[in-house]
Amino acid sequence: MTSSRKNKTLFIDAEAASALEMLKNGLLKPATKLMNSKESEEVLKTGLINGQTFPFPFILAPSGKMNHDVLKSLEVGEEITLISDKVEFAKMIVEEVFEIDPKDRIRQIYGTDDASHPGVQATYNRIGSLAISGDFTISNPKQFQCKKMIEDAKERVNAKHTTALMMAANPLHRGHERLIRQTLENTGLLIIFLLKPYTESNLSYDIRKESLEYFINNFLTKNEVLIVPLENSYIFAGYNEIILDAIVSKNYGCDRLTVGLNHAGLGMFYDSNSNKSIIDKVIGIDIEITVASQYVYCDKCTTLVSKNTCPHGQHHQISFHSDSILELLELGILPPTILIRKELSAQILSKLHPNRFKNLEKLYYDLLPIEGLLEEHTEKDFYLELMKLYQTTSLT
């Protein structure tokens, strides 16, 4: 429904709208409302809401001169309209408008305001100097069916434990596969929260979901893994990411969370004569957080190994760097199968480079073994058969 704009209006982007919907659906508890200045100061001072960890104030401070002028003009008790993507998103009753320092806000989220840090500048550009608090009602709320899906799946497999795993799978490589298998060994149900960013970069969400579904359906036992989309707004991007992951996982019904040893938010710090990580800051959120081993391919062991158990050293180990594997795929190169499963490479390449061959059938019959039958072949078929030739060893 397009707004008639009888009220004063504020314009918010899709990320802010998504965060507000998560708030309304109880997925960010202990945060349950937009915070006023006093509540914000308390969270900054203690890092807690009602005795439970929350990493920074949950506020709404939209940028832009038009928004700033509207915010300055508002009075307590006034009704305003929130617009997102040119459509009425919500109605709000103003409780308070208060000043914030955008640079402080950036530091609260990312731990730094250095513009060279990924995401800092983009986030800084979308934060204004005035924040607003107040109760709001979403005009056309999304149907959050995922919580019920998880509850149904838990009942179906009689899961004693439900474990969350946050994953971009951009692309899904062998290290991801081992992490998934390792996590499955100690849980009844695994929920993979597949991150869905707002700035669609690299592989689209649909391609990544298709790859993950292929792996689950063909190489894992059925009914033990569920994919849930997680809209990945900027609040999840900072050094407090693991805390937010734990909060969301718990509110979705998980009692365990697995994170990789190389997780960007798993920084160590020294406090009270001992080494600690961000996990030690989680208070009052009843979820068990496990740090999984980091897996590499060792050319001496000739298999995937944990860095904790491989004795051969870094110079014999190949790490799984998603950005580098993705670069090969974007250039149209088939990555080695020790890095990514050939079926997934074929699937991704056929989506990234459609219709790249002038005469696919001629290439197919000129280069690949055939059974004498004239058949139509897809680009995905071609990549799969070509990979088999790469794996021929008698002439290497």
mmCIF file of C-alpha atoms in Angstrom:
data_model
loop_
_atom_site.group_PDB
_atom_site.id
_atom_site.type_symbol
_atom_site.label_atom_id
_atom_site.label_comp_id
_atom_site.label_asym_id
_atom_site.label_seq_id
_atom_site.Cartn_x
_atom_site.Cartn_y
_atom_site.Cartn_z
ATOM 1 C CA MET A 1 0.000 0.000 0.000
ATOM 2 C CA THR A 2 1.458 3.349 -1.022
ATOM 3 C CA SER A 3 1.304 5.924 1.732
ATOM 4 C CA SER A 4 -1.049 8.893 1.471
ATOM 5 C CA ARG A 5 1.564 10.801 3.518
ATOM 6 C CA LYS A 6 -0.900 12.668 5.688
ATOM 7 C CA ASN A 7 1.566 12.269 8.535
ATOM 8 C CA LYS A 8 5.124 13.485 8.520
ATOM 9 C CA THR A 9 7.324 10.833 6.911
ATOM 10 C CA LEU A 10 10.741 9.342 7.459
ATOM 11 C CA PHE A 11 12.501 7.371 4.739
ATOM 12 C CA ILE A 12 14.358 4.219 5.776
ATOM 13 C CA ASP A 13 16.221 1.671 3.674
ATOM 14 C CA ALA A 14 15.557 -2.062 3.367
ATOM 15 C CA GLU A 15 18.201 -2.943 5.966
ATOM 16 C CA ALA A 16 16.572 -0.780 8.623
ATOM 17 C CA ALA A 17 13.142 -2.159 7.721
ATOM 18 C CA SER A 18 14.427 -5.721 8.042
ATOM 19 C CA ALA A 19 15.962 -5.028 11.473
ATOM 20 C CA LEU A 20 12.683 -3.488 12.670
ATOM 21 C CA GLU A 21 10.767 -6.568 11.470
ATOM 22 C CA MET A 22 13.185 -8.861 13.291
ATOM 23 C CA LEU A 23 12.659 -6.763 16.416
ATOM 24 C CA LYS A 24 8.863 -7.036 16.157
ATOM 25 C CA ASN A 25 9.051 -10.796 15.654
ATOM 26 C CA GLY A 26 11.091 -11.326 18.814
ATOM 27 C CA LEU A 27 14.265 -12.408 16.998
ATOM 28 C CA LEU A 28 16.477 -9.815 18.717
ATOM 29 C CA LYS A 29 15.431 -10.392 22.344
ATOM 30 C CA PRO A 30 16.409 -9.060 24.859
ATOM 31 C CA ALA A 31 15.943 -6.009 22.587
ATOM 32 C CA THR A 32 12.184 -5.579 22.160
ATOM 33 C CA LYS A 33 11.826 -1.889 21.235
ATOM 34 C CA LEU A 34 13.586 1.117 19.773
ATOM 35 C CA MET A 35 15.632 2.523 22.626
ATOM 36 C CA ASN A 36 15.427 6.072 23.955
ATOM 37 C CA SER A 37 18.469 8.068 25.081
ATOM 38 C CA LYS A 38 18.429 6.765 28.670
ATOM 39 C CA GLU A 39 18.105 3.137 27.599
ATOM 40 C CA SER A 40 20.859 3.615 25.013
ATOM 41 C CA GLU A 41 23.223 5.025 27.623
ATOM 42 C CA GLU A 42 22.529 2.072 29.911
ATOM 43 C CA VAL A 43 23.368 -0.454 27.175
ATOM 44 C CA LEU A 44 26.579 1.407 26.335
ATOM 45 C CA LYS A 45 27.535 1.402 30.013
ATOM 46 C CA THR A 46 26.689 -2.221 30.858
ATOM 47 C CA GLY A 47 26.404 -4.117 27.570
ATOM 48 C CA LEU A 48 23.190 -5.607 28.982
ATOM 49 C CA ILE A 49 19.420 -5.424 28.600
ATOM 50 C CA ASN A 50 17.555 -6.927 31.561
ATOM 51 C CA GLY A 51 20.660 -8.849 32.578
ATOM 52 C CA GLN A 52 21.274 -10.261 29.087
ATOM 53 C CA THR A 53 24.018 -9.335 26.667
ATOM 54 C CA PHE A 54 23.228 -6.916 23.857
ATOM 55 C CA PRO A 55 26.251 -5.362 22.141
ATOM 56 C CA PHE A 56 25.014 -1.842 21.351
ATOM 57 C CA PRO A 57 21.864 0.300 21.536
ATOM 58 C CA PHE A 58 19.086 -0.675 19.145
ATOM 59 C CA ILE A 59 18.177 2.678 17.620
ATOM 60 C CA LEU A 60 16.822 4.185 14.415
ATOM 61 C CA ALA A 61 18.792 7.151 13.062
ATOM 62 C CA PRO A 62 18.087 7.532 9.334
ATOM 63 C CA SER A 63 20.391 9.767 7.308
ATOM 64 C CA GLY A 64 19.543 12.524 4.842
ATOM 65 C CA LYS A 65 18.651 16.217 5.099
ATOM 66 C CA MET A 66 14.935 15.590 4.619
ATOM 67 C CA ASN A 67 14.866 13.049 7.443
ATOM 68 C CA HIS A 68 16.933 15.366 9.659
ATOM 69 C CA ASP A 69 14.517 18.263 9.141
ATOM 70 C CA VAL A 70 11.508 16.056 9.903
ATOM 71 C CA LEU A 71 13.125 14.648 13.049
ATOM 72 C CA LYS A 72 13.885 18.154 14.325
ATOM 73 C CA SER A 73 10.224 19.135 13.894
ATOM 74 C CA LEU A 74 8.648 16.180 15.703
ATOM 75 C CA GLU A 75 6.823 16.397 19.006
ATOM 76 C CA VAL A 76 6.242 13.708 21.619
ATOM 77 C CA GLY A 77 3.066 11.727 20.873
ATOM 78 C CA GLU A 78 2.987 12.695 17.198
ATOM 79 C CA GLU A 79 2.247 9.940 14.669
ATOM 80 C CA ILE A 80 4.628 9.591 11.751
ATOM 81 C CA THR A 81 4.895 7.262 8.752
ATOM 82 C CA LEU A 82 7.985 5.243 7.871
ATOM 83 C CA ILE A 83 8.542 4.747 4.137
ATOM 84 C CA SER A 84 10.772 2.006 2.691
ATOM 85 C CA ASP A 85 11.220 1.438 -1.046
ATOM 86 C CA LYS A 86 8.527 4.059 -1.780
ATOM 87 C CA VAL A 87 5.945 2.032 0.168
ATOM 88 C CA GLU A 88 4.468 2.658 3.607
ATOM 89 C CA PHE A 89 6.331 0.377 5.987
ATOM 90 C CA ALA A 90 5.071 1.388 9.441
ATOM 91 C CA LYS A 91 3.345 3.939 11.651
ATOM 92 C CA MET A 92 5.157 5.216 14.731
ATOM 93 C CA ILE A 93 4.166 7.237 17.801
ATOM 94 C CA VAL A 94 7.073 9.513 18.739
ATOM 95 C CA GLU A 95 8.505 8.934 22.214
ATOM 96 C CA GLU A 96 11.776 10.865 21.910
ATOM 97 C CA VAL A 97 14.143 12.361 19.360
ATOM 98 C CA PHE A 98 17.732 12.621 20.560
ATOM 99 C CA GLU A 99 21.188 13.377 19.227
ATOM 100 C CA ILE A 100 23.797 10.716 18.535
ATOM 101 C CA ASP A 101 27.333 10.831 17.175
ATOM 102 C CA PRO A 102 27.433 8.766 13.932
ATOM 103 C CA LYS A 103 31.142 8.031 14.448
ATOM 104 C CA ASP A 104 30.434 6.694 17.936
ATOM 105 C CA ARG A 105 27.684 4.535 16.467
ATOM 106 C CA ILE A 106 30.104 3.153 13.878
ATOM 107 C CA ARG A 107 32.639 2.314 16.592
ATOM 108 C CA GLN A 108 29.938 0.557 18.623
ATOM 109 C CA ILE A 109 29.144 -1.701 15.658
ATOM 110 C CA TYR A 110 32.523 -2.254 14.010
ATOM 111 C CA GLY A 111 34.943 -1.526 16.821
ATOM 112 C CA THR A 112 36.555 1.120 14.601
ATOM 113 C CA ASP A 113 35.628 4.141 12.485
ATOM 114 C CA ASP A 114 38.513 3.608 10.037
ATOM 115 C CA ALA A 115 37.059 4.235 6.577
ATOM 116 C CA SER A 116 39.320 1.560 5.070
ATOM 117 C CA HIS A 117 37.508 -1.100 7.121
ATOM 118 C CA PRO A 118 35.018 -3.030 4.941
ATOM 119 C CA GLY A 119 31.527 -1.643 5.453
ATOM 120 C CA VAL A 120 32.435 1.308 7.683
ATOM 121 C CA GLN A 121 32.043 4.038 5.069
ATOM 122 C CA ALA A 122 28.839 2.581 3.621
ATOM 123 C CA THR A 123 27.302 2.321 7.088
ATOM 124 C CA TYR A 124 28.485 5.806 8.066
ATOM 125 C CA ASN A 125 26.683 7.232 5.012
ATOM 126 C CA ARG A 126 23.366 5.757 6.140
ATOM 127 C CA ILE A 127 23.423 6.937 9.777
ATOM 128 C CA GLY A 128 22.129 10.384 10.756
ATOM 129 C CA SER A 129 22.839 12.485 13.831
ATOM 130 C CA LEU A 130 19.283 12.272 15.226
ATOM 131 C CA ALA A 131 17.687 9.055 16.519
ATOM 132 C CA ILE A 132 14.026 8.412 17.181
ATOM 133 C CA SER A 133 12.329 6.072 19.645
ATOM 134 C CA GLY A 134 8.703 5.078 19.919
ATOM 135 C CA ASP A 135 6.269 2.242 19.443
ATOM 136 C CA PHE A 136 5.588 1.302 15.835
ATOM 137 C CA THR A 137 3.180 -0.903 13.914
ATOM 138 C CA ILE A 138 4.278 -2.510 10.662
ATOM 139 C CA SER A 139 1.728 -1.956 7.903
ATOM 140 C CA ASN A 140 2.158 -5.209 5.975
ATOM 141 C CA PRO A 141 4.229 -7.534 8.170
ATOM 142 C CA LYS A 142 6.028 -10.464 6.574
ATOM 143 C CA GLN A 143 4.953 -13.921 7.565
ATOM 144 C CA PHE A 144 7.895 -15.314 9.556
ATOM 145 C CA GLN A 145 7.311 -19.013 8.954
ATOM 146 C CA CYS A 146 10.870 -20.100 9.715
ATOM 147 C CA LYS A 147 10.357 -20.421 13.476
ATOM 148 C CA LYS A 148 7.477 -22.834 12.894
ATOM 149 C CA MET A 149 9.538 -24.722 10.289
ATOM 150 C CA ILE A 150 12.276 -25.209 12.881
ATOM 151 C CA GLU A 151 9.828 -26.330 15.575
ATOM 152 C CA ASP A 152 8.229 -28.809 13.144
ATOM 153 C CA ALA A 153 11.652 -30.159 12.136
ATOM 154 C CA LYS A 154 12.716 -30.565 15.782
ATOM 155 C CA GLU A 155 9.570 -32.556 16.481
ATOM 156 C CA ARG A 156 9.949 -34.636 13.309
ATOM 157 C CA VAL A 157 13.480 -35.851 14.160
ATOM 158 C CA ASN A 158 12.955 -35.710 17.939
ATOM 159 C CA ALA A 159 16.014 -33.486 18.223
ATOM 160 C CA LYS A 160 17.650 -33.390 21.629
ATOM 161 C CA HIS A 161 19.807 -30.480 20.486
ATOM 162 C CA THR A 162 19.364 -27.955 17.671
ATOM 163 C CA THR A 163 22.519 -26.285 16.403
ATOM 164 C CA ALA A 164 22.823 -23.091 14.372
ATOM 165 C CA LEU A 165 25.484 -22.430 11.760
ATOM 166 C CA MET A 166 25.705 -19.014 10.081
ATOM 167 C CA MET A 167 27.043 -19.326 6.561
ATOM 168 C CA ALA A 168 27.488 -17.223 3.428
ATOM 169 C CA ALA A 169 28.611 -20.213 1.294
ATOM 170 C CA ASN A 170 29.983 -17.808 -1.284
ATOM 171 C CA PRO A 171 30.728 -20.352 -2.722
ATOM 172 C CA LEU A 172 30.172 -23.575 -0.777
ATOM 173 C CA HIS A 173 33.611 -25.217 -0.640
ATOM 174 C CA ARG A 174 35.098 -28.375 0.865
ATOM 175 C CA GLY A 175 35.915 -26.611 4.129
ATOM 176 C CA HIS A 176 32.259 -25.673 4.534
ATOM 177 C CA GLU A 177 31.251 -29.264 3.838
ATOM 178 C CA ARG A 178 33.571 -30.590 6.542
ATOM 179 C CA LEU A 179 32.305 -27.986 9.020
ATOM 180 C CA ILE A 180 28.705 -29.016 8.311
ATOM 181 C CA ARG A 181 29.520 -32.712 8.774
ATOM 182 C CA GLN A 182 31.502 -32.052 11.951
ATOM 183 C CA THR A 183 28.607 -30.058 13.424
ATOM 184 C CA LEU A 184 26.057 -32.722 12.471
ATOM 185 C CA GLU A 185 27.939 -35.366 14.442
ATOM 186 C CA ASN A 186 26.954 -33.743 17.741
ATOM 187 C CA THR A 187 23.414 -32.510 17.161
ATOM 188 C CA GLY A 188 19.964 -33.785 16.311
ATOM 189 C CA LEU A 189 19.090 -30.950 13.940
ATOM 190 C CA LEU A 190 21.306 -28.448 12.139
ATOM 191 C CA ILE A 191 19.905 -25.071 11.089
ATOM 192 C CA ILE A 192 22.041 -23.381 8.446
ATOM 193 C CA PHE A 193 21.243 -19.673 8.427
ATOM 194 C CA LEU A 194 22.159 -18.709 4.872
ATOM 195 C CA LEU A 195 23.102 -15.050 4.821
ATOM 196 C CA LYS A 196 21.126 -12.851 2.460
ATOM 197 C CA PRO A 197 22.855 -9.481 2.078
ATOM 198 C CA TYR A 198 21.176 -6.349 0.776
ATOM 199 C CA THR A 199 23.954 -5.385 -1.593
ATOM 200 C CA GLU A 200 23.897 -8.453 -3.841
ATOM 201 C CA SER A 201 27.525 -9.075 -4.650
ATOM 202 C CA ASN A 202 29.327 -12.079 -6.054
ATOM 203 C CA LEU A 203 27.033 -15.101 -6.060
ATOM 204 C CA SER A 204 23.333 -14.432 -5.728
ATOM 205 C CA TYR A 205 21.407 -15.871 -2.812
ATOM 206 C CA ASP A 206 19.552 -18.247 -5.158
ATOM 207 C CA ILE A 207 22.780 -19.732 -6.566
ATOM 208 C CA ARG A 208 24.224 -20.224 -3.086
ATOM 209 C CA LYS A 209 21.000 -21.796 -1.820
ATOM 210 C CA GLU A 210 20.879 -24.156 -4.803
ATOM 211 C CA SER A 211 24.462 -25.281 -4.118
ATOM 212 C CA LEU A 212 23.728 -25.882 -0.456
ATOM 213 C CA GLU A 213 20.544 -27.806 -1.262
ATOM 214 C CA TYR A 214 22.439 -29.990 -3.748
ATOM 215 C CA PHE A 215 25.027 -30.903 -1.112
ATOM 216 C CA ILE A 216 22.423 -31.571 1.586
ATOM 217 C CA ASN A 217 20.129 -33.636 -0.651
ATOM 218 C CA ASN A 218 22.887 -35.779 -2.187
ATOM 219 C CA PHE A 219 25.538 -36.168 0.486
ATOM 220 C CA LEU A 220 23.862 -35.910 3.910
ATOM 221 C CA THR A 221 21.242 -37.958 5.726
ATOM 222 C CA LYS A 222 17.758 -36.623 5.133
ATOM 223 C CA ASN A 223 15.727 -34.403 7.478
ATOM 224 C CA GLU A 224 18.654 -33.410 9.710
ATOM 225 C CA VAL A 225 19.510 -30.088 8.046
ATOM 226 C CA LEU A 226 17.272 -27.083 7.433
ATOM 227 C CA ILE A 227 18.191 -23.937 5.472
ATOM 228 C CA VAL A 228 16.802 -20.666 6.829
ATOM 229 C CA PRO A 229 17.410 -17.346 5.026
ATOM 230 C CA LEU A 230 18.865 -14.627 7.264
ATOM 231 C CA GLU A 231 18.700 -11.071 6.001
ATOM 232 C CA ASN A 232 22.211 -9.900 6.759
ATOM 233 C CA SER A 233 21.954 -6.210 7.666
ATOM 234 C CA TYR A 234 24.855 -4.043 8.804
ATOM 235 C CA ILE A 235 24.179 -4.740 12.497
ATOM 236 C CA PHE A 236 25.621 -8.236 11.950
ATOM 237 C CA ALA A 237 28.773 -6.948 10.275
ATOM 238 C CA GLY A 238 30.894 -5.794 13.187
ATOM 239 C CA TYR A 239 33.119 -7.372 15.786
ATOM 240 C CA ASN A 240 30.005 -8.177 17.841
ATOM 241 C CA GLU A 241 28.692 -10.417 15.073
ATOM 242 C CA ILE A 242 28.978 -13.614 17.116
ATOM 243 C CA ILE A 243 26.883 -12.089 19.913
ATOM 244 C CA LEU A 244 24.127 -11.153 17.455
ATOM 245 C CA ASP A 245 24.393 -14.622 15.874
ATOM 246 C CA ALA A 246 23.892 -16.200 19.302
ATOM 247 C CA ILE A 247 20.898 -13.961 20.075
ATOM 248 C CA VAL A 248 19.159 -14.667 16.758
ATOM 249 C CA SER A 249 19.919 -18.405 16.940
ATOM 250 C CA LYS A 250 18.466 -18.648 20.434
ATOM 251 C CA ASN A 251 15.346 -16.737 19.458
ATOM 252 C CA TYR A 252 14.850 -19.073 16.495
ATOM 253 C CA GLY A 253 14.852 -22.030 18.898
ATOM 254 C CA CYS A 254 18.455 -23.264 18.750
ATOM 255 C CA ASP A 255 20.322 -24.262 21.902
ATOM 256 C CA ARG A 256 23.758 -24.472 20.274
ATOM 257 C CA LEU A 257 25.786 -22.302 17.886
ATOM 258 C CA THR A 258 28.885 -23.411 15.987
ATOM 259 C CA VAL A 259 31.386 -20.859 14.662
ATOM 260 C CA GLY A 260 34.568 -21.443 12.722
ATOM 261 C CA LEU A 261 37.971 -20.795 14.253
ATOM 262 C CA ASN A 262 38.650 -18.227 11.512
ATOM 263 C CA HIS A 263 35.402 -16.324 12.161
ATOM 264 C CA ALA A 264 36.058 -12.601 11.696
ATOM 265 C CA GLY A 265 34.432 -11.750 15.032
ATOM 266 C CA LEU A 266 36.392 -14.244 17.103
ATOM 267 C CA GLY A 267 39.092 -11.840 18.227
ATOM 268 C CA MET A 268 41.073 -12.584 21.386
ATOM 269 C CA PHE A 269 41.744 -10.093 24.148
ATOM 270 C CA TYR A 270 43.556 -10.170 27.490
ATOM 271 C CA ASP A 271 41.539 -9.546 30.635
ATOM 272 C CA SER A 272 41.958 -10.463 34.315
ATOM 273 C CA ASN A 273 45.198 -12.344 33.621
ATOM 274 C CA SER A 274 43.662 -14.668 31.030
ATOM 275 C CA ASN A 275 43.008 -14.854 27.307
ATOM 276 C CA LYS A 276 39.371 -14.369 26.370
ATOM 277 C CA SER A 277 37.284 -14.034 23.222
ATOM 278 C CA ILE A 278 34.050 -12.247 22.351
ATOM 279 C CA ILE A 279 32.226 -15.432 23.423
ATOM 280 C CA ASP A 280 33.179 -14.707 27.035
ATOM 281 C CA LYS A 281 31.077 -11.536 26.843
ATOM 282 C CA VAL A 282 27.830 -13.468 26.255
ATOM 283 C CA ILE A 283 25.800 -13.223 29.472
ATOM 284 C CA GLY A 284 22.281 -14.473 30.169
ATOM 285 C CA ILE A 285 21.724 -15.999 26.709
ATOM 286 C CA ASP A 286 21.173 -19.717 27.192
ATOM 287 C CA ILE A 287 23.030 -21.074 24.189
ATOM 288 C CA GLU A 288 26.187 -23.180 23.974
ATOM 289 C CA ILE A 289 28.768 -21.727 21.572
ATOM 290 C CA THR A 290 31.343 -24.099 20.066
ATOM 291 C CA VAL A 291 34.399 -23.054 18.074
ATOM 292 C CA ALA A 292 35.035 -25.621 15.326
ATOM 293 C CA SER A 293 38.415 -26.655 13.999
ATOM 294 C CA GLN A 294 39.846 -24.990 10.912
ATOM 295 C CA TYR A 295 40.239 -27.415 8.034
ATOM 296 C CA VAL A 296 42.834 -27.300 5.260
ATOM 297 C CA TYR A 297 43.981 -29.581 2.463
ATOM 298 C CA CYS A 298 47.447 -31.004 3.182
ATOM 299 C CA ASP A 299 49.466 -32.176 0.179
ATOM 300 C CA LYS A 300 51.385 -34.593 2.436
ATOM 301 C CA CYS A 301 48.309 -36.096 4.077
ATOM 302 C CA THR A 302 46.534 -35.855 0.670
ATOM 303 C CA THR A 303 43.206 -35.137 2.344
ATOM 304 C CA LEU A 304 41.293 -32.562 4.370
ATOM 305 C CA VAL A 305 42.747 -32.266 7.849
ATOM 306 C CA SER A 306 42.313 -30.151 10.946
ATOM 307 C CA LYS A 307 45.116 -27.644 11.432
ATOM 308 C CA ASN A 308 45.230 -28.866 15.034
ATOM 309 C CA THR A 309 46.212 -32.408 14.023
ATOM 310 C CA CYS A 310 48.272 -31.965 10.830
ATOM 311 C CA PRO A 311 52.039 -31.983 11.573
ATOM 312 C CA HIS A 312 53.248 -30.829 8.157
ATOM 313 C CA GLY A 313 53.101 -27.071 8.557
ATOM 314 C CA GLN A 314 51.510 -24.212 6.680
ATOM 315 C CA HIS A 315 53.744 -24.609 3.596
ATOM 316 C CA HIS A 316 52.036 -27.944 2.869
ATOM 317 C CA GLN A 317 48.516 -26.738 3.646
ATOM 318 C CA ILE A 318 45.975 -25.222 1.257
ATOM 319 C CA SER A 319 43.395 -23.064 3.012
ATOM 320 C CA PHE A 320 39.884 -22.529 1.723
ATOM 321 C CA HIS A 321 39.618 -18.854 0.832
ATOM 322 C CA SER A 322 36.144 -18.205 -0.551
ATOM 323 C CA ASP A 323 37.125 -14.975 -2.297
ATOM 324 C CA SER A 324 39.933 -16.651 -4.242
ATOM 325 C CA ILE A 325 37.802 -19.657 -5.230
ATOM 326 C CA LEU A 326 35.093 -17.256 -6.324
ATOM 327 C CA GLU A 327 37.589 -15.279 -8.417
ATOM 328 C CA LEU A 328 38.396 -18.432 -10.401
ATOM 329 C CA LEU A 329 34.699 -19.057 -10.999
ATOM 330 C CA GLU A 330 34.084 -15.447 -12.045
ATOM 331 C CA LEU A 331 36.925 -15.784 -14.558
ATOM 332 C CA GLY A 332 35.298 -18.934 -15.910
ATOM 333 C CA ILE A 333 37.970 -21.300 -14.560
ATOM 334 C CA LEU A 334 37.095 -24.668 -13.035
ATOM 335 C CA PRO A 335 38.586 -24.761 -9.520
ATOM 336 C CA PRO A 336 40.343 -27.980 -8.450
ATOM 337 C CA THR A 337 38.002 -30.472 -6.841
ATOM 338 C CA ILE A 338 40.032 -30.406 -3.617
ATOM 339 C CA LEU A 339 38.640 -26.871 -3.198
ATOM 340 C CA ILE A 340 35.038 -27.223 -4.361
ATOM 341 C CA ARG A 341 32.923 -30.141 -5.501
ATOM 342 C CA LYS A 342 32.875 -30.400 -9.322
ATOM 343 C CA GLU A 343 29.065 -30.567 -9.465
ATOM 344 C CA LEU A 344 28.871 -27.224 -7.674
ATOM 345 C CA SER A 345 31.524 -25.649 -9.914
ATOM 346 C CA ALA A 346 29.605 -26.787 -12.994
ATOM 347 C CA GLN A 347 26.341 -25.458 -11.615
ATOM 348 C CA ILE A 348 27.836 -22.072 -10.679
ATOM 349 C CA LEU A 349 29.787 -21.600 -13.924
ATOM 350 C CA SER A 350 26.696 -22.323 -16.017
ATOM 351 C CA LYS A 351 24.871 -19.561 -14.103
ATOM 352 C CA LEU A 352 27.723 -17.012 -14.098
ATOM 353 C CA HIS A 353 28.655 -17.485 -17.775
ATOM 354 C CA PRO A 354 25.511 -18.476 -19.685
ATOM 355 C CA ASN A 355 25.829 -19.163 -23.414
ATOM 356 C CA ARG A 356 29.599 -18.612 -23.375
ATOM 357 C CA PHE A 357 30.377 -21.297 -25.991
ATOM 358 C CA LYS A 358 29.829 -20.601 -29.691
ATOM 359 C CA ASN A 359 29.076 -24.236 -30.482
ATOM 360 C CA LEU A 360 28.605 -26.282 -27.332
ATOM 361 C CA GLU A 361 27.633 -29.507 -29.110
ATOM 362 C CA LYS A 362 30.742 -29.433 -31.334
ATOM 363 C CA LEU A 363 32.996 -28.872 -28.306
ATOM 364 C CA TYR A 364 31.259 -31.674 -26.476
ATOM 365 C CA TYR A 365 31.693 -34.240 -29.235
ATOM 366 C CA ASP A 366 35.187 -33.089 -30.223
ATOM 367 C CA LEU A 367 36.701 -33.136 -26.744
ATOM 368 C CA LEU A 368 34.788 -35.615 -24.632
ATOM 369 C CA PRO A 369 34.184 -39.370 -24.725
ATOM 370 C CA ILE A 370 30.679 -40.241 -25.923
ATOM 371 C CA GLU A 371 28.603 -43.401 -26.237
ATOM 372 C CA GLY A 372 27.680 -42.827 -29.885
ATOM 373 C CA LEU A 373 24.254 -41.387 -29.162
ATOM 374 C CA LEU A 374 23.282 -37.914 -30.347
ATOM 375 C CA GLU A 375 22.018 -36.111 -27.281
ATOM 376 C CA GLU A 376 21.521 -32.525 -26.247
ATOM 377 C CA HIS A 377 23.891 -31.368 -23.532
ATOM 378 C CA THR A 378 23.865 -28.402 -21.228
ATOM 379 C CA GLU A 379 26.805 -26.225 -20.265
ATOM 380 C CA LYS A 380 26.660 -27.823 -16.834
ATOM 381 C CA ASP A 381 27.064 -31.271 -18.460
ATOM 382 C CA PHE A 382 30.055 -29.993 -20.395
ATOM 383 C CA TYR A 383 31.812 -28.652 -17.300
ATOM 384 C CA LEU A 384 31.247 -31.923 -15.437
ATOM 385 C CA GLU A 385 32.679 -34.045 -18.240
ATOM 386 C CA LEU A 386 35.570 -31.636 -18.736
ATOM 387 C CA MET A 387 36.440 -31.926 -15.050
ATOM 388 C CA LYS A 388 36.694 -35.706 -15.454
ATOM 389 C CA LEU A 389 39.415 -35.154 -18.039
ATOM 390 C CA TYR A 390 41.271 -32.877 -15.625
ATOM 391 C CA GLN A 391 41.204 -35.724 -13.113
ATOM 392 C CA THR A 392 42.790 -38.252 -15.521
ATOM 393 C CA THR A 393 46.177 -39.117 -14.029
ATOM 394 C CA SER A 394 47.932 -41.570 -16.397
ATOM 395 C CA LEU A 395 49.519 -38.761 -18.468
ATOM 396 C CA THR A 396 50.418 -36.465 -15.560
#
